[in-house]
Coordinates of C-alpha atoms in Angstrom, one line a residue:
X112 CA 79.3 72.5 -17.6
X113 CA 76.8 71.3 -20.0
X114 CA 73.2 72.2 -19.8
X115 CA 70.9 69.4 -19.4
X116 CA 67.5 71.4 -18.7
X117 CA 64.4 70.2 -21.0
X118 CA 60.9 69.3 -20.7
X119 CA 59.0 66.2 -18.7
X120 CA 57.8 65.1 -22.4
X121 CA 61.3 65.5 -23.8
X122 CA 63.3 63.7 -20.8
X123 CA 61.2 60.7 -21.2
X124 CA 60.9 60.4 -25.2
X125 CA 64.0 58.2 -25.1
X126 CA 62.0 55.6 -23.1
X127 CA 61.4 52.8 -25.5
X128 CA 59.2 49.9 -24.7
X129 CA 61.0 46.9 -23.2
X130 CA 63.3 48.8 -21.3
X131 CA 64.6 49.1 -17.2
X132 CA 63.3 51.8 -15.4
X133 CA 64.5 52.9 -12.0
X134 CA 62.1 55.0 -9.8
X135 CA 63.8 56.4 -7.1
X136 CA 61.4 57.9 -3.5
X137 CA 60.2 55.2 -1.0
X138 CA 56.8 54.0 -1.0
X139 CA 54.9 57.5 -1.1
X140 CA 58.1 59.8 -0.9
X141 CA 59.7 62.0 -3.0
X142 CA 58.4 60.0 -6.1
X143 CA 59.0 61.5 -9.4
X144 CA 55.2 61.6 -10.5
X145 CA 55.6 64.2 -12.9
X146 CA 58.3 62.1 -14.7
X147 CA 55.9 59.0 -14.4
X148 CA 52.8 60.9 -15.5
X149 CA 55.0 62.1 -18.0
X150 CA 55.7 58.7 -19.1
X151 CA 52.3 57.7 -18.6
X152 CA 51.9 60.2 -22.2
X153 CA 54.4 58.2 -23.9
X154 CA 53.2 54.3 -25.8
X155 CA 55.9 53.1 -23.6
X156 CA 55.4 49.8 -22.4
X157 CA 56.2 45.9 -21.7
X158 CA 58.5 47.8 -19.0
X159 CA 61.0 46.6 -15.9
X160 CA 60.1 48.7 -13.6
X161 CA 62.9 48.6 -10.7
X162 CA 61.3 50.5 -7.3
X163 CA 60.6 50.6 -3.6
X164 CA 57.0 50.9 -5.1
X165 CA 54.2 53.5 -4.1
X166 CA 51.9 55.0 -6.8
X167 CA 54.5 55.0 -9.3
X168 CA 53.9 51.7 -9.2
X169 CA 50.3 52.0 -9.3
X170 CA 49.8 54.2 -12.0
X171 CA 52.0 52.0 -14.5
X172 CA 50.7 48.9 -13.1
X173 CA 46.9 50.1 -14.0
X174 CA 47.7 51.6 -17.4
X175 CA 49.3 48.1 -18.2
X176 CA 52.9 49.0 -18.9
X177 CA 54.6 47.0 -17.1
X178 CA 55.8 43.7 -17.9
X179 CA 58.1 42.6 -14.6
X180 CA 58.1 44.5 -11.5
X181 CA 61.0 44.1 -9.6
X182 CA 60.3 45.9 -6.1
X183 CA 61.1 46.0 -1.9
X184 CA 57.2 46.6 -1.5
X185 CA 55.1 48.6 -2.4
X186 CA 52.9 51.1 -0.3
X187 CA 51.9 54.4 0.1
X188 CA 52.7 54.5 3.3
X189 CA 50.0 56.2 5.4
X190 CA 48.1 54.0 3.3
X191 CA 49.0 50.7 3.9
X192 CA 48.8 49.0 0.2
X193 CA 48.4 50.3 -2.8
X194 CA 45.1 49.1 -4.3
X195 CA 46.0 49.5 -8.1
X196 CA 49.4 47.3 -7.3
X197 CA 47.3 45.0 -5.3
X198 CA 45.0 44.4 -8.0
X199 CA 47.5 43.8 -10.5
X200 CA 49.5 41.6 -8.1
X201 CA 46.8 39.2 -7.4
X202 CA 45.7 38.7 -10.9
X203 CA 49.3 37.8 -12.2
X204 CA 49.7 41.0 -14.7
X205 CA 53.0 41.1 -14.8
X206 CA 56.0 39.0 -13.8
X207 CA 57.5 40.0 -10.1
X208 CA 60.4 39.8 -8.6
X209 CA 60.6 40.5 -5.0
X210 CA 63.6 40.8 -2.8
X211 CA 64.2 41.7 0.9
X212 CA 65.7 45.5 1.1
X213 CA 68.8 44.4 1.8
X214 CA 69.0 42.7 -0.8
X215 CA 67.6 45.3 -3.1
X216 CA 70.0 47.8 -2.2
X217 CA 72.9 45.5 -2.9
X218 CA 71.7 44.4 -6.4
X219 CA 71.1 48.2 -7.1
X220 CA 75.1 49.0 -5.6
X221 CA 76.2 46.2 -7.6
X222 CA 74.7 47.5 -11.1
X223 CA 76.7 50.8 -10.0
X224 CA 79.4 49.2 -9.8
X225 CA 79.3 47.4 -12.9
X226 CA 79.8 44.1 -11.5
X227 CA 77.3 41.0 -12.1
X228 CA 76.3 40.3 -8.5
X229 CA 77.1 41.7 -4.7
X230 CA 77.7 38.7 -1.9
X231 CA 75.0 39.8 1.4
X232 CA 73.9 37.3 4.3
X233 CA 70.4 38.9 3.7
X234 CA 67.9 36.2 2.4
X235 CA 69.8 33.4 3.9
X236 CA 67.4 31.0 5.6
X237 CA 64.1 33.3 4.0
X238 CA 61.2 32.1 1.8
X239 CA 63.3 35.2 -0.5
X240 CA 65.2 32.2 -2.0
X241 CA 63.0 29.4 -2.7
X242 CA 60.6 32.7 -4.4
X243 CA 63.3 33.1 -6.5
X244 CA 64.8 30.5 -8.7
X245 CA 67.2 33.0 -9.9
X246 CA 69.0 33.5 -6.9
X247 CA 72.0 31.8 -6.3
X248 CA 74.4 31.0 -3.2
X249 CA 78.5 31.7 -3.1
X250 CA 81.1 30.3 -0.8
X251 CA 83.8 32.8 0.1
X252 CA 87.0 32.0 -1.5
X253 CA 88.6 33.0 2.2
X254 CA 86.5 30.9 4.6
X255 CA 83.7 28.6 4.9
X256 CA 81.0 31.4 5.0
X257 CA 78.1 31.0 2.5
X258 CA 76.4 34.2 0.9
X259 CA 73.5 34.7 -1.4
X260 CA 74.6 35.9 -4.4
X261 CA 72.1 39.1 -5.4
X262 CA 72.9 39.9 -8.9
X263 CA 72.9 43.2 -10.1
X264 CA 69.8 45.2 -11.1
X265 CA 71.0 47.4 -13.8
X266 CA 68.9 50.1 -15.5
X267 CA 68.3 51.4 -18.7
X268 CA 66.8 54.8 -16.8
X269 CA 66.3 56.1 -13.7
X270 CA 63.7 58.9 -12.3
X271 CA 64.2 60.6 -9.8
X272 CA 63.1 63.7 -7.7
X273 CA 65.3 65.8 -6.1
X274 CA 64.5 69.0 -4.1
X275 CA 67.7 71.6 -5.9
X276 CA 69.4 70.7 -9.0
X277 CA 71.6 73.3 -11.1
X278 CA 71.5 72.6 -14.7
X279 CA 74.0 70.5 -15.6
X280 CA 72.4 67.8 -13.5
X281 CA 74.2 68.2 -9.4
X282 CA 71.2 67.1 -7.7
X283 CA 70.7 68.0 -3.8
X284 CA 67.8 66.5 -1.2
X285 CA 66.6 68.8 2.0
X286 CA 64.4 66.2 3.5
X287 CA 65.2 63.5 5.8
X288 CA 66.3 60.6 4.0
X289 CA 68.3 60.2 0.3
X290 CA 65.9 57.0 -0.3
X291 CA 68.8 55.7 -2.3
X292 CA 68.2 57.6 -5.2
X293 CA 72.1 58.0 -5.6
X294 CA 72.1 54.3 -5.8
X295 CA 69.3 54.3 -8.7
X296 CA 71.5 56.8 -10.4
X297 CA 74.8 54.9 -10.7
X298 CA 73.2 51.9 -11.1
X299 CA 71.4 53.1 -14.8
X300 CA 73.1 54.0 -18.2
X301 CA 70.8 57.6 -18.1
X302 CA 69.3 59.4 -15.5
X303 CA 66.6 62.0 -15.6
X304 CA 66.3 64.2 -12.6
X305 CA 63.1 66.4 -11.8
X306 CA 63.5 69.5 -9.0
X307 CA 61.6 71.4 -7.1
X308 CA 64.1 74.3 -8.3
X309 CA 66.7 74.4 -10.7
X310 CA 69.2 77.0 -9.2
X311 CA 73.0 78.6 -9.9
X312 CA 75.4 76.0 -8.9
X313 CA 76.6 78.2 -6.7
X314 CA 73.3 78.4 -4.5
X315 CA 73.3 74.9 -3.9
X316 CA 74.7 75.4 -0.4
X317 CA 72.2 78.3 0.3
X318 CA 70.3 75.6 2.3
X319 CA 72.2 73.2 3.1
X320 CA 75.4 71.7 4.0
X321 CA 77.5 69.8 1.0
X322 CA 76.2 66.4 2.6
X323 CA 72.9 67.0 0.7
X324 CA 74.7 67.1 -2.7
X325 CA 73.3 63.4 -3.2
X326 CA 74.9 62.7 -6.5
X327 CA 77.2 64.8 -8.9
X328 CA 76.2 65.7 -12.6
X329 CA 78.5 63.2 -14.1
X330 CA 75.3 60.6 -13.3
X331 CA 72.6 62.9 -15.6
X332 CA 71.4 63.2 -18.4
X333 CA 68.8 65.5 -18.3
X334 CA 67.2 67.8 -15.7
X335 CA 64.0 69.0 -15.7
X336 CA 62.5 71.9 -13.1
X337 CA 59.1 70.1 -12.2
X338 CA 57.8 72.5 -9.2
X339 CA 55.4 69.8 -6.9
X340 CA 57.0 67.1 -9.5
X341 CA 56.7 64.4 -6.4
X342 CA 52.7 65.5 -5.5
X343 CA 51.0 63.5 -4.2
X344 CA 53.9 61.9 -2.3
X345 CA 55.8 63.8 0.1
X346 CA 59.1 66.1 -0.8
X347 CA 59.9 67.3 2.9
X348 CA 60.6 70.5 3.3
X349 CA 59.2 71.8 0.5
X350 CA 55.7 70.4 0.6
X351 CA 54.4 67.4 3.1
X352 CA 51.8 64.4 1.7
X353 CA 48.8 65.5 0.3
X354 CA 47.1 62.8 2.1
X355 CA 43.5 64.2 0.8
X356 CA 44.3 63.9 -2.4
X357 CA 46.6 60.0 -1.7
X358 CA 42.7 59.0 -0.3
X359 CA 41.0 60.5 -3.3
X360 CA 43.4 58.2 -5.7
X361 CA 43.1 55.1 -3.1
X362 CA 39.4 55.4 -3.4
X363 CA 39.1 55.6 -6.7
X364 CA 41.3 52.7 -7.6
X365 CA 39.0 50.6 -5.7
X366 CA 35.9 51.4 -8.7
X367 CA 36.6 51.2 -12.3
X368 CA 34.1 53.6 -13.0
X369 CA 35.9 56.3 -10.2
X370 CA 39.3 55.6 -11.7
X371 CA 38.3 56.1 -15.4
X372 CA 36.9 59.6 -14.1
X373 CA 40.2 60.3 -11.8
X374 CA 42.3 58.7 -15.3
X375 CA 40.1 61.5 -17.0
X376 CA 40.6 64.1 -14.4
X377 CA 44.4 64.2 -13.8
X378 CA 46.1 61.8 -16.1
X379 CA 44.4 62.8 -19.9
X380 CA 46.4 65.7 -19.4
X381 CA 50.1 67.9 -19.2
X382 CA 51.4 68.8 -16.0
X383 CA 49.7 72.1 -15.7
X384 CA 46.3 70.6 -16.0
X385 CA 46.9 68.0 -13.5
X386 CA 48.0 70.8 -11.1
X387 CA 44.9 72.9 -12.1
X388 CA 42.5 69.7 -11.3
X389 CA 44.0 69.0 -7.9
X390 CA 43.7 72.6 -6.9
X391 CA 40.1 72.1 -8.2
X392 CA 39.7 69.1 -6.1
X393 CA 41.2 71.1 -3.0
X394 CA 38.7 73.8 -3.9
X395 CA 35.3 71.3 -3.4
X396 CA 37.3 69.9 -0.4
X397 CA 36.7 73.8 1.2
X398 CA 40.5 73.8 1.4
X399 CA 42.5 77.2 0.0

């Protein structure tokens, strides 16, 4: 099998300005932030971004990259909204798509599939269709039933966090939900994966059953060990939320003069100095 480690720089140098990118996590869970801060390094922009949004979202949406958002919703969850998204959202900065998450999923299972739209009764008699000019309905060639046709929502890239991954890219989740990262990962022509741990193929069931093995290595392109890749979103079991740190961010978003500092702080810099602020952030909190 072919070795697929590299870098967070190096996985996302091949993201070019104009493309599709998948995140994969719910709202503030098991986000790949490392890959998006990672990204956030590159002059990557005028981007799709394709999520069920939380501060991915955020952090692209206040550094101006993205040019269409199409999303579920975005939150961070314990938080209800997330106030860089909001703030983009109401002044029109980029061009939004939003779809119920029925409807999301399908589009995403559609692009996996490789075919141009997936028939779903979700959205029928909704404000989702009269949002969206692009929507179309489909009579079934078997009855009389009407279906909305959700097209496809294929991806140049998707990100993605997974708690084990060997090297040639079999990724594995411990916590309780897949958040439909498999989906993101058949849906996009390359997938980067970040892991808590890259281990021995072999050690992949160490932990778990083989219904954890979310998505085979035949989906990835590169893997990247990224230990606390999702902070500040959850990766249960390996670390909860670091809410203290979520309300830090949610603060500051709400000032532009606290957000260039926190932009500063933990963005102006590689992975190992945003790990080295937070702790120092945990460290004025009193907390070890």
């Amino acid at each position: 099998m072919a070795d697929k480690r590299t870098s967070l720089d190096e996985a996302v140098a091949s993201i070019r300005s104009g493309m599709t990118v998948g995140i994969g996590g719910w709202g503030s869970r098991r986000k790949p932030m490392a890959l998006v801060r990672a990204l956030l390094r590159t002059d990557a922009t005028d981007l799709t971004v394709v999520a069920f949004g939380g501060p991915d979202v955020g952090l692209l949406a206040a550094a101006g990259r993205i040019r269409k958002l199409v999303y579920g919703f975005v939150s961070l969850d314990s938080i209800p909204l997330d106030p860089l998204f909001t703030r983009a959202r109401e002044e029109g900065a980029f061009e939004v798509e939003e779809y119920d998450e029925g409807m999301f999923v399908a589009g995403l299972r559609a692009a996996g599939q490789r075919v141009d739209f997936q028939p779903i009764l979700a959205g029928l008699g909704s404000d989702v269709l009269p949002a969206n000019p692009r929507l179309k309905t489909i009579r079934s060639p078997y009855s009389e039933e009407q279906y909305v046709a959700m097209p496809a929502l294929p991806l140049d890239v998707a990100l993605v966090h997974m708690n084990r991954a060997d090297a040639a890219g079999n990724s594995q989740y411990l916590g309780p939900d897949p958040y439909f990262d498999d989906l993101f990962a058949m849906a996009a022509q390359r997938t980067i994966v970040s892991a808590e741990k890259i281990v021995p193929t072999e050690s992949l069931l160490d932990e778990a059953s083989f219904h954890t093995l979310l998505f085979s290595r035949m989906y990835v392109d590169a893997v990247v060990e990224a230990p606390c890749g999702a902070h500040f979103t959850t990766c249960e079991p390996d670390y909860p939320r670091d809410e203290a740190f979520q309300r830090e961010y949610a603060a500051a978003a709400k000032d532009p003069d606290a957000w260039a500092a926190f932009t500063r702080t933990y963005l102006d810099t590689d992975d190992a100095g945003y790990h080295a602020a937070v702790a120092r952030f945990h460290a004025a909190q009193g907390e070890s």
